[in-house]
Amino acid sequence: MKQHFYIVIIVLLFLAGCKDSPTGNEKANIPPKAFLWIFPDNGDTLASGISKQKIHWWGEDRDGFIVGFLVGVAKNEADVVWSFKTKNDSTIAFPLLVALDTFKVFVRAVDNHFLEKVNDGGRVVFSSTPYWDKNLDGVFSNGDMTLPTLKRSLGTIASQKFPVRNSPPSIAFEINEANETIQPPETTFTAITFAWHATDPDGDNTIANYEIALNDTSSSRWATIPKSAMLVTLFVPRSVSNSASGEVSAEIHSGTYGNMPLVGNVQGLKLDDTNRIYLRAKDVAGDFSPLISLPDSGFYWYVKKPVSSLLVVEDYVSTSGFNRPDSVKSFYRDIFAQITNGPYSVNPDVANFDFMSLRSKDSAAIKAHLNPAFILTLQLFDYVFWYAGQEPSWAVASNPLFLYAVDPATHGRVLFSTAFENDLADPRGSLVNFAPIEAVSISDDSTASRAYPDTVIKPIGSGVDTGFVPLKFRGGAFAHNFFWYRHLYKRSTARDIYQIDSIVSRKEPNRPKFSPTVGVIDVSNRFVFMGAPLHLLNGNGQLHLFLNKIFGDIFKRN
């Protein structure tokens, strides 16, 4: 009984302690206090800092506990946009727009008398009744939430001035896997892609734009492009370059093929000459990054003016004798010089074709930006003749040739000649992406085979109907006609045009002779695929008539 008496006394004393006076009123809430972590010796003066800083604060409450904070940054209290925070720190980006400015950080502690729930980072607006501005439109609207208990839960404002100085951005061109700056190819036509990345100590969002110049950094030569453009392609269409010499203006496109908005033009691209690109970043305060340029010392970038309607792409691995790359290139120069000697009219400039090599020291630089630079390079020409050895660059050819040959906005026509490597994994995964081929035979049923001198490649099917001439492997005792072949299975939208008359398996010489299909053309007459090296097929002196047929008849249809 005595124990119960003491319990009653304790409860009564506790209740009495919760009253403000003998009248029975509750004690008034003691406002919480907020503190910033820094206490300057000289009042509120601090040394200048960068515009992106880590800010710390804390709070105390004598009669309860802290549930959060309201934090804001402005030049004066009236302009503060408050954000609700549950943590004791945050990285704040001061909205610096000039080289040097001063801002204030404001913090208010919120105690446990606040009964509503606001997400961390939620914007709080003060009005007759404070509210959570969920849609960030600055007015109380549908979906926003009133905060009736907020005002009674707030303490006084703690604030601190922060002088802020701007820091210039930095910029660097894209690097490769070896951590080396990607150089432009030593020789390009009038399509070249550059990529870079930039950063700013004040926050990357403070980068305002980029500026590009070619060969000359005079104030009038800089072109401004938006900060979103960090992959740009300089492009001069044939409609401009055909009649131009010396310097031309280049279009600046951002993005990759299919989504390449024009973002500017830059003066001073030199045709048939070496060039240099200069680049800098500019921030919202008007400060520039250090100037960078390409190519680096020891490299050069030569821009060749396209002159022919035909681009010949060398994709050939060095071998020996007649099959050496320089010998093969020389052969094609000679045979294309005869292309007008036939029944069909061929544009004479095809004989003087433009040339690029995927096997030169430019190879890595070309492959670095297949999309869009290489795609746009192909589209500078009406025709592409791509010849390869036993190790074609399937992955390189796949997307660019597909887009070139199927894009209705272009007139692209492709003649593709290749051999195959016997031990190469089935290339169908990339080959069928761009060629009119549904499948090719695999090495198990197309072992290394020899096409003997004078073996004929004869027209079949559509090749007969459309007047293709027979071709023949080179003859003579030293004719190197040994190569790896695959039987080509055409797509339903393609036609067979050539097959080897007879061929013997090298591994199984007693096996019956084969007659594999090695020539296919698509139904739109835009792509001719030859699964045999054309430079070996002039044994009957008719290869120039084959080329005359392709460029003077087939590629002019539809």
Coordinates of C-alpha atoms in Angstrom, one line a residue:
M1 CA 0.0 0.0 0.0
K2 CA 2.8 2.4 0.9
Q3 CA 4.4 1.5 -2.5
H4 CA 1.3 2.6 -4.4
F5 CA 1.3 5.9 -2.4
Y6 CA 4.8 6.7 -3.6
I7 CA 4.0 6.0 -7.2
V8 CA 1.0 8.4 -7.0
I9 CA 3.2 11.1 -5.6
I10 CA 5.8 10.7 -8.3
V11 CA 3.2 11.0 -11.1
L12 CA 1.7 14.1 -9.6
L13 CA 5.1 15.7 -9.3
F14 CA 5.8 14.9 -13.0
L15 CA 2.5 16.4 -14.1
A16 CA 3.1 19.5 -12.1
G17 CA 6.5 19.9 -13.8
C18 CA 4.8 20.0 -17.2
K19 CA 2.7 23.1 -16.3
D20 CA 3.8 26.6 -17.1
S21 CA 2.1 28.0 -14.0
P22 CA -0.4 27.0 -11.3
T23 CA -3.1 27.9 -13.8
G24 CA -2.4 24.5 -15.6
N25 CA -1.0 25.9 -18.9
E26 CA 1.6 23.8 -20.7
K27 CA 5.2 25.1 -20.7
A28 CA 6.1 27.1 -23.9
N29 CA 8.4 25.3 -26.4
I30 CA 12.0 26.5 -26.1
P31 CA 13.1 27.1 -29.7
P32 CA 16.0 25.0 -30.9
K33 CA 19.3 26.5 -31.9
A34 CA 21.3 25.9 -35.0
F35 CA 25.1 26.3 -35.4
L36 CA 27.4 26.4 -38.3
W37 CA 30.7 24.6 -37.9
I38 CA 32.9 27.7 -38.5
F39 CA 33.6 30.6 -36.1
P40 CA 35.7 33.3 -37.8
D41 CA 38.0 35.3 -35.6
N42 CA 37.1 38.5 -37.4
G43 CA 33.3 38.6 -37.1
D44 CA 31.8 36.9 -40.1
T45 CA 34.7 37.4 -42.5
L46 CA 36.2 34.4 -44.2
A47 CA 38.9 34.0 -46.9
S48 CA 37.6 33.5 -50.4
G49 CA 36.9 29.9 -51.3
I50 CA 35.7 28.0 -54.4
S51 CA 32.0 27.9 -55.3
K52 CA 31.4 24.3 -54.4
Q53 CA 32.0 23.6 -50.7
K54 CA 31.1 21.1 -48.0
I55 CA 29.0 22.8 -45.3
H56 CA 28.4 21.4 -41.8
W57 CA 25.9 22.3 -39.1
W58 CA 24.3 21.0 -36.0
G59 CA 21.5 21.8 -33.6
E60 CA 20.5 21.7 -29.9
D61 CA 17.2 21.6 -28.2
R62 CA 16.8 22.1 -24.4
D63 CA 13.4 20.6 -24.1
G64 CA 13.2 18.1 -26.9
F65 CA 15.3 16.8 -29.8
I66 CA 16.2 17.9 -33.4
V67 CA 14.3 16.2 -36.3
G68 CA 15.9 18.2 -39.1
F69 CA 17.1 21.5 -40.5
L70 CA 16.1 24.1 -43.0
V71 CA 19.1 25.1 -45.1
G72 CA 19.4 27.7 -47.9
V73 CA 21.9 29.8 -49.8
A74 CA 21.3 33.4 -50.9
K75 CA 22.8 36.9 -50.8
N76 CA 20.2 37.9 -48.2
E77 CA 17.5 36.2 -46.1
A78 CA 14.6 37.4 -48.2
D79 CA 15.8 35.5 -51.2
V80 CA 16.5 32.2 -49.5
V81 CA 15.0 29.0 -51.0
W82 CA 14.8 26.6 -48.0
S83 CA 15.5 22.9 -48.3
F84 CA 14.7 20.4 -45.6
K85 CA 17.7 18.3 -44.5
T86 CA 17.9 15.5 -42.0
K87 CA 21.7 15.3 -42.1
N88 CA 24.3 17.6 -40.6
D89 CA 26.2 18.4 -43.8
S90 CA 25.8 18.9 -47.5
T91 CA 27.8 19.9 -50.6
I92 CA 26.6 23.3 -51.7
A93 CA 27.2 24.9 -55.1
F94 CA 27.1 28.7 -54.7
P95 CA 25.4 30.2 -57.8
L96 CA 28.4 32.1 -58.9
L97 CA 28.1 34.1 -62.1
V98 CA 31.0 36.5 -61.8
A99 CA 34.6 36.2 -60.8
L100 CA 34.1 37.1 -57.1
D101 CA 31.0 37.3 -55.0
T102 CA 29.7 36.8 -51.5
F103 CA 26.8 34.5 -50.4
K104 CA 25.3 33.6 -47.1
V105 CA 24.4 30.1 -45.8
F106 CA 21.3 30.1 -43.6
V107 CA 20.4 27.2 -41.2
R108 CA 17.4 26.8 -38.9
A109 CA 16.9 23.8 -36.6
V110 CA 13.6 22.0 -36.5
D111 CA 12.6 20.2 -33.3
N112 CA 10.2 17.4 -32.4
H113 CA 7.1 19.7 -32.3
F114 CA 7.2 19.4 -36.1
L115 CA 4.7 16.6 -36.8
E116 CA 4.5 16.4 -40.7
K117 CA 6.9 14.4 -42.8
V118 CA 9.0 16.0 -45.5
N119 CA 11.4 14.1 -47.7
D120 CA 15.1 14.9 -47.3
G121 CA 15.9 17.7 -49.8
G122 CA 12.2 18.8 -50.1
R123 CA 11.7 22.5 -50.8
V124 CA 9.9 24.4 -48.1
V125 CA 8.1 27.7 -48.8
F126 CA 7.0 30.1 -46.1
S127 CA 3.6 31.8 -46.4
S128 CA 0.7 32.2 -44.0
T129 CA 0.9 28.5 -43.7
P130 CA 4.3 27.0 -44.8
Y131 CA 4.1 24.2 -47.3
W132 CA 6.2 21.5 -49.0
D133 CA 6.5 22.6 -52.6
K134 CA 6.6 19.2 -54.2
N135 CA 6.5 20.3 -57.8
L136 CA 9.0 23.1 -57.3
D137 CA 6.8 25.7 -59.0
G138 CA 7.0 28.3 -56.1
V139 CA 3.3 28.4 -55.5
F140 CA 0.9 26.3 -53.4
S141 CA -0.7 24.0 -56.0
N142 CA -2.3 20.6 -56.4
G143 CA 0.0 17.9 -54.8
D144 CA 1.8 20.3 -52.4
M145 CA 1.5 19.7 -48.6
T146 CA 0.8 22.2 -45.9
L147 CA 3.1 22.2 -42.8
P148 CA 0.9 23.7 -40.0
T149 CA 3.3 22.6 -37.2
L150 CA 6.5 23.9 -38.8
K151 CA 6.6 27.5 -37.4
R152 CA 6.3 26.5 -33.8
S153 CA 9.1 24.0 -34.2
L154 CA 11.7 26.5 -35.6
G155 CA 14.6 28.2 -33.9
T156 CA 16.4 31.3 -34.9
I157 CA 18.5 31.5 -38.0
A158 CA 22.2 30.8 -38.0
S159 CA 24.1 32.3 -40.9
Q160 CA 27.6 32.8 -42.3
K161 CA 29.0 34.8 -45.1
F162 CA 31.1 33.0 -47.7
P163 CA 33.2 35.1 -50.1
V164 CA 33.5 32.9 -53.3
R165 CA 35.9 33.2 -56.1
N166 CA 35.5 31.5 -59.5
S167 CA 37.9 28.7 -60.5
P168 CA 38.5 28.2 -64.3
P169 CA 37.4 24.9 -65.9
S170 CA 39.8 22.3 -67.3
I171 CA 39.5 20.3 -70.5
A172 CA 41.3 17.4 -72.2
F173 CA 40.8 15.4 -75.4
E174 CA 39.6 11.8 -75.2
I175 CA 42.1 9.1 -74.3
N176 CA 42.4 5.5 -75.4
E177 CA 42.8 2.4 -73.2
A178 CA 46.6 3.0 -73.0
N179 CA 45.8 6.4 -71.4
E180 CA 47.1 8.2 -74.5
T181 CA 45.4 11.1 -76.2
I182 CA 43.5 9.9 -79.3
Q183 CA 45.1 11.7 -82.2
P184 CA 43.3 12.5 -85.4
P185 CA 44.2 10.2 -88.4
E186 CA 47.2 11.6 -90.3
T187 CA 45.1 11.9 -93.4
T188 CA 41.3 12.4 -93.5
F189 CA 38.8 13.6 -95.9
T190 CA 36.4 16.3 -94.9
A191 CA 34.8 14.5 -92.0
I192 CA 36.6 14.2 -88.7
T193 CA 35.4 13.5 -85.2
F194 CA 36.8 14.9 -81.9
A195 CA 35.8 14.0 -78.3
W196 CA 36.8 15.5 -75.0
H197 CA 35.8 15.8 -71.4
A198 CA 35.8 18.9 -69.2
T199 CA 35.4 19.6 -65.5
D200 CA 35.1 22.6 -63.2
P201 CA 36.1 22.8 -59.5
D202 CA 33.0 25.0 -59.0
G203 CA 30.8 22.2 -60.4
D204 CA 30.6 20.9 -63.9
N205 CA 27.2 22.6 -64.3
T206 CA 29.1 26.0 -64.2
I207 CA 30.6 25.2 -67.6
A208 CA 28.8 27.5 -70.1
N209 CA 30.1 26.4 -73.5
Y210 CA 33.0 25.3 -75.5
E211 CA 34.9 27.2 -78.2
I212 CA 36.7 25.7 -81.3
A213 CA 39.1 27.3 -83.7
L214 CA 41.0 25.9 -86.7
N215 CA 44.7 26.8 -87.4
D216 CA 44.2 30.4 -86.1
T217 CA 43.2 31.6 -82.6
S218 CA 42.4 35.2 -83.5
S219 CA 39.3 36.4 -81.7
S220 CA 37.2 36.3 -84.9
R221 CA 38.0 32.6 -85.6
W222 CA 36.4 31.0 -82.5
A223 CA 33.2 29.1 -82.9
T224 CA 31.0 28.6 -79.8
I225 CA 29.2 25.3 -79.3
P226 CA 26.9 24.3 -76.4
K227 CA 28.2 22.6 -73.3
S228 CA 26.3 19.4 -74.1
A229 CA 28.5 18.9 -77.2
M230 CA 31.5 16.9 -76.2
L231 CA 31.6 14.6 -79.3
V232 CA 31.7 16.8 -82.4
T233 CA 32.3 16.1 -86.1
L234 CA 33.6 18.7 -88.5
F235 CA 32.0 18.1 -91.9
V236 CA 32.3 19.7 -95.3
P237 CA 29.8 18.3 -97.8
R238 CA 30.8 17.7 -101.4
S239 CA 28.5 20.5 -102.5
V240 CA 30.9 22.9 -100.8
S241 CA 34.3 21.2 -101.3
N242 CA 33.9 20.4 -105.0
S243 CA 34.3 24.0 -106.0
A244 CA 36.5 25.1 -103.2
S245 CA 40.2 25.4 -102.7
G246 CA 42.3 26.7 -99.8
E247 CA 40.2 27.3 -96.7
V248 CA 36.6 26.4 -96.2
S249 CA 34.1 26.7 -93.4
A250 CA 33.2 23.3 -91.8
E251 CA 29.9 22.4 -90.2
I252 CA 30.0 21.3 -86.6
H253 CA 27.7 18.5 -85.7
S254 CA 27.3 16.9 -82.2
G255 CA 26.3 13.4 -81.4
T256 CA 26.4 10.2 -83.4
Y257 CA 24.9 9.2 -86.8
G258 CA 21.2 9.5 -86.9
N259 CA 21.1 12.2 -84.3
M260 CA 23.6 14.9 -85.3
P261 CA 22.2 18.4 -84.9
L262 CA 24.2 21.2 -86.4
V263 CA 25.6 23.2 -83.5
G264 CA 27.8 25.7 -85.4
N265 CA 30.3 26.4 -88.1
V266 CA 34.0 27.0 -87.9
Q267 CA 36.2 28.9 -90.3
G268 CA 39.6 27.9 -91.6
L269 CA 39.6 24.2 -92.6
K270 CA 42.5 23.9 -95.1
L271 CA 41.9 21.5 -98.0
D272 CA 44.9 19.5 -99.2
D273 CA 46.9 20.8 -96.3
T274 CA 47.8 20.1 -92.7
N275 CA 45.4 21.4 -90.0
R276 CA 45.2 21.9 -86.2
I277 CA 42.2 22.2 -83.9
Y278 CA 42.2 24.4 -80.8
L279 CA 39.7 23.9 -78.0
R280 CA 38.8 25.6 -74.7
A281 CA 36.0 25.6 -72.2
K282 CA 34.3 28.7 -70.8
D283 CA 32.4 28.9 -67.5
V284 CA 29.5 31.0 -66.4
A285 CA 31.8 33.6 -64.8
G286 CA 33.6 34.1 -68.2
D287 CA 36.8 32.3 -67.3
F288 CA 38.5 30.0 -69.8
S289 CA 40.3 26.8 -69.4
P290 CA 43.9 26.5 -70.6
L291 CA 44.0 26.2 -74.4
I292 CA 44.5 22.6 -75.8
S293 CA 45.1 21.5 -79.4
L294 CA 45.6 18.5 -81.6
P295 CA 47.5 16.9 -83.1
D296 CA 50.2 16.6 -80.5
S297 CA 53.9 17.2 -81.2
G298 CA 55.2 14.5 -83.6
F299 CA 51.8 14.0 -85.3
Y300 CA 50.1 15.7 -88.1
W301 CA 46.5 15.9 -89.6
Y302 CA 46.2 16.4 -93.3
V303 CA 42.8 17.0 -94.8
K304 CA 42.4 15.7 -98.4
K305 CA 39.8 17.2 -100.7
P306 CA 37.7 14.4 -102.2
V307 CA 37.9 14.5 -106.0
S308 CA 36.4 11.2 -107.2
S309 CA 32.9 9.7 -106.9
L310 CA 34.6 6.4 -105.9
L311 CA 36.4 5.7 -102.6
V312 CA 38.6 2.6 -102.5
V313 CA 39.1 1.2 -99.0
E314 CA 42.2 -1.1 -98.5
D315 CA 41.6 -3.7 -95.8
Y316 CA 44.5 -5.9 -96.8
V317 CA 47.0 -7.8 -94.7
S318 CA 50.6 -7.8 -96.0
T319 CA 51.6 -11.0 -97.7
S320 CA 54.2 -11.5 -100.5
G321 CA 54.7 -11.2 -104.2
F322 CA 51.7 -10.2 -106.2
N323 CA 49.6 -10.2 -103.1
R324 CA 51.6 -7.5 -101.3
P325 CA 49.4 -4.5 -100.4
D326 CA 51.4 -2.1 -102.6
S327 CA 51.2 -4.5 -105.6
V328 CA 47.4 -5.0 -105.1
K329 CA 46.9 -1.2 -104.9
S330 CA 48.9 -0.7 -108.0
F331 CA 46.9 -3.4 -109.8
Y332 CA 43.6 -1.7 -109.0
R333 CA 45.0 1.7 -110.2
D334 CA 45.8 0.0 -113.5
I335 CA 42.6 -1.9 -113.9
F336 CA 40.3 1.1 -113.0
A337 CA 42.2 3.1 -115.6
Q338 CA 40.6 0.8 -118.1
I339 CA 37.1 1.0 -116.7
T340 CA 35.7 3.2 -119.4
N341 CA 36.8 0.7 -122.1
G342 CA 33.5 -1.2 -122.1
P343 CA 29.9 -1.1 -123.3
Y344 CA 28.6 1.0 -120.5
S345 CA 29.2 4.7 -119.7
V346 CA 31.2 5.2 -116.5
N347 CA 31.9 8.5 -114.8
P348 CA 35.6 9.1 -115.8
D349 CA 36.5 10.2 -112.3
V350 CA 35.9 6.7 -111.1
A351 CA 39.3 5.8 -112.7
N352 CA 41.0 8.4 -110.5
F353 CA 39.5 7.0 -107.3
D354 CA 40.2 8.4 -103.8
F355 CA 41.9 5.9 -101.5
M356 CA 42.1 5.2 -97.8
S357 CA 43.7 2.3 -95.9
L358 CA 42.5 0.5 -92.8
R359 CA 45.9 -1.2 -92.5
S360 CA 48.0 1.9 -92.2
K361 CA 49.2 3.5 -89.0
D362 CA 46.0 5.6 -89.2
S363 CA 44.0 2.4 -88.5
A364 CA 43.5 2.9 -84.7
A365 CA 42.6 6.6 -85.2
I366 CA 40.0 5.7 -87.8
K367 CA 38.5 3.0 -85.7
A368 CA 38.3 5.3 -82.6
H369 CA 35.5 7.2 -84.3
L370 CA 33.8 4.9 -86.8
N371 CA 30.5 6.6 -85.7
P372 CA 30.2 9.2 -87.1
A373 CA 33.4 10.2 -88.8
F374 CA 33.9 7.0 -90.8
I375 CA 30.2 6.8 -91.7
L376 CA 30.2 10.4 -93.0
T377 CA 33.5 9.8 -94.9
L378 CA 31.9 7.0 -96.9
Q379 CA 28.9 9.2 -97.6
L380 CA 31.2 11.8 -99.3
F381 CA 31.3 9.3 -102.2
D382 CA 28.7 7.7 -104.6
Y383 CA 30.6 4.4 -104.6
V384 CA 32.8 2.4 -102.3
F385 CA 35.0 -0.4 -103.4
W386 CA 36.2 -2.3 -100.3
Y387 CA 38.8 -5.0 -100.9
A388 CA 40.2 -7.3 -98.1
G389 CA 42.5 -10.2 -97.6
Q390 CA 41.9 -13.3 -95.5
E391 CA 41.3 -11.2 -92.3
P392 CA 38.7 -8.6 -93.2
S393 CA 37.8 -6.0 -90.6
W394 CA 34.2 -7.3 -90.2
A395 CA 33.4 -5.2 -87.1
V396 CA 34.7 -2.1 -88.8
A397 CA 32.7 -2.6 -92.0
S398 CA 29.5 -3.8 -90.4
N399 CA 27.6 -0.6 -89.2
P400 CA 29.2 2.0 -91.6
L401 CA 28.6 0.0 -94.7
F402 CA 25.1 -1.0 -93.6
L403 CA 24.2 2.7 -93.1
Y404 CA 25.9 3.7 -96.3
A405 CA 24.2 1.2 -98.5
V406 CA 20.6 1.3 -97.0
D407 CA 20.2 5.0 -96.0
P408 CA 17.6 6.4 -98.4
A409 CA 19.2 9.9 -98.0
T410 CA 22.4 8.6 -99.7
H411 CA 23.1 7.1 -103.0
G412 CA 25.7 4.7 -101.6
R413 CA 26.7 1.7 -103.7
V414 CA 29.2 -0.9 -102.5
L415 CA 31.4 -3.5 -104.2
F416 CA 33.0 -5.7 -101.6
S417 CA 35.7 -8.2 -102.4
T418 CA 37.3 -10.6 -99.8
A419 CA 38.8 -13.9 -99.1
F420 CA 38.2 -15.8 -95.8
E421 CA 40.6 -17.3 -93.2
N422 CA 40.0 -21.0 -92.8
D423 CA 40.5 -21.0 -89.0
L424 CA 38.4 -17.8 -88.5
A425 CA 35.3 -18.2 -86.4
D426 CA 32.1 -18.1 -88.4
P427 CA 31.9 -14.4 -89.4
R428 CA 28.1 -14.4 -90.0
G429 CA 27.4 -12.4 -86.9
S430 CA 28.9 -9.2 -88.4
L431 CA 29.0 -10.1 -92.2
V432 CA 25.3 -10.6 -92.6
N433 CA 24.7 -7.2 -90.9
F434 CA 25.8 -5.3 -94.0
A435 CA 26.1 -7.7 -96.9
P436 CA 23.3 -9.3 -98.9
I437 CA 24.2 -12.7 -97.3
E438 CA 22.0 -14.8 -95.1
A439 CA 24.7 -17.2 -94.2
V440 CA 28.1 -18.6 -95.3
S441 CA 29.5 -22.1 -95.1
I442 CA 31.6 -22.8 -92.1
S443 CA 35.2 -24.1 -92.2
D444 CA 34.2 -27.7 -91.7
D445 CA 32.5 -27.9 -95.1
S446 CA 34.8 -25.4 -96.9
T447 CA 38.3 -26.5 -96.1
A448 CA 41.3 -24.8 -97.5
S449 CA 41.1 -25.0 -101.2
R450 CA 43.1 -24.2 -104.3
A451 CA 41.7 -22.5 -107.3
Y452 CA 44.1 -23.7 -110.0
P453 CA 45.3 -21.3 -112.7
D454 CA 42.7 -20.6 -115.3
T455 CA 39.9 -21.8 -113.1
V456 CA 36.8 -19.9 -114.3
I457 CA 34.3 -18.0 -112.2
K458 CA 31.2 -18.1 -114.3
P459 CA 28.0 -16.1 -114.1
I460 CA 25.0 -17.9 -112.8
G461 CA 21.3 -17.1 -112.4
S462 CA 20.9 -13.3 -112.4
G463 CA 24.5 -13.0 -113.4
V464 CA 23.7 -14.7 -116.7
D465 CA 20.5 -12.8 -117.2
T466 CA 22.1 -9.4 -116.6
G467 CA 25.1 -10.0 -118.8
F468 CA 28.0 -10.4 -116.4
V469 CA 31.2 -11.6 -118.1
P470 CA 33.1 -14.8 -117.0
L471 CA 36.2 -14.2 -115.0
K472 CA 39.2 -16.4 -114.6
F473 CA 41.9 -16.9 -112.0
R474 CA 45.3 -15.8 -113.0
G475 CA 47.3 -18.4 -115.0
G476 CA 51.0 -19.2 -115.2
A477 CA 53.3 -21.2 -113.1
F478 CA 53.7 -18.6 -110.4
A479 CA 50.0 -17.7 -110.1
H480 CA 49.2 -17.6 -106.3
N481 CA 45.6 -18.5 -106.4
F482 CA 45.5 -20.4 -103.1
F483 CA 42.9 -18.8 -100.8
W484 CA 40.2 -19.8 -98.3
Y485 CA 36.6 -19.6 -99.6
R486 CA 33.1 -19.9 -98.2
H487 CA 30.0 -20.8 -100.1
L488 CA 27.6 -17.8 -99.9
Y489 CA 24.0 -18.2 -99.1
K490 CA 22.1 -15.2 -100.4
R491 CA 19.3 -13.4 -98.7
S492 CA 15.8 -13.8 -100.1
T493 CA 16.1 -10.2 -101.3
A494 CA 19.4 -10.9 -103.2
R495 CA 20.5 -12.8 -106.3
D496 CA 23.4 -15.1 -107.1
I497 CA 25.6 -13.9 -109.8
Y498 CA 28.9 -15.9 -109.8
Q499 CA 30.2 -19.3 -108.8
I500 CA 33.6 -21.0 -109.1
D501 CA 33.4 -23.5 -112.0
S502 CA 35.3 -26.2 -110.0
I503 CA 37.5 -26.2 -107.0
V504 CA 39.4 -29.0 -105.2
S505 CA 39.8 -29.5 -101.4
R506 CA 43.4 -29.1 -100.4
K507 CA 42.9 -31.4 -97.3
E508 CA 40.9 -33.9 -99.3
P509 CA 42.2 -33.9 -102.9
N510 CA 40.1 -37.0 -103.8
R511 CA 36.9 -35.3 -102.7
P512 CA 34.6 -34.3 -105.5
K513 CA 35.1 -30.9 -106.9
F514 CA 32.9 -28.1 -105.6
S515 CA 31.2 -25.1 -107.4
P516 CA 30.7 -22.7 -104.5
T517 CA 28.7 -19.5 -105.0
V518 CA 31.0 -16.5 -104.6
G519 CA 29.1 -13.6 -106.0
V520 CA 25.8 -12.1 -104.7
I521 CA 24.0 -8.8 -105.4
D522 CA 21.1 -7.3 -103.5
V523 CA 17.8 -6.7 -105.1
S524 CA 18.2 -2.9 -105.0
N525 CA 21.5 -3.1 -106.9
R526 CA 23.3 -1.2 -104.2
F527 CA 25.6 -4.0 -102.9
V528 CA 27.7 -6.5 -104.8
F529 CA 29.6 -9.0 -102.6
M530 CA 32.4 -11.1 -104.1
G531 CA 33.8 -13.9 -101.9
A532 CA 37.0 -14.0 -104.0
P533 CA 39.9 -11.5 -104.3
L534 CA 39.2 -9.5 -107.5
H535 CA 42.9 -8.9 -108.1
L536 CA 43.3 -12.6 -108.8
L537 CA 40.4 -12.7 -111.3
N538 CA 41.9 -11.1 -114.4
G539 CA 43.2 -14.3 -115.9
N540 CA 41.1 -13.8 -119.1
G541 CA 41.6 -10.0 -119.2
Q542 CA 38.0 -9.3 -118.5
L543 CA 38.0 -7.8 -115.0
H544 CA 37.8 -4.3 -116.4
L545 CA 34.5 -5.4 -118.2
F546 CA 33.2 -6.7 -114.9
L547 CA 34.0 -3.3 -113.3
N548 CA 32.5 -1.5 -116.3
K549 CA 29.3 -3.5 -115.8
I550 CA 29.1 -2.7 -112.1
F551 CA 29.8 1.0 -112.2
G552 CA 28.3 1.7 -115.6
D553 CA 25.1 -0.4 -115.4
I554 CA 24.3 -2.1 -112.1
F555 CA 25.0 0.8 -109.8
K556 CA 23.0 3.1 -112.1
R557 CA 19.8 1.1 -111.8
N558 CA 16.9 2.1 -109.5

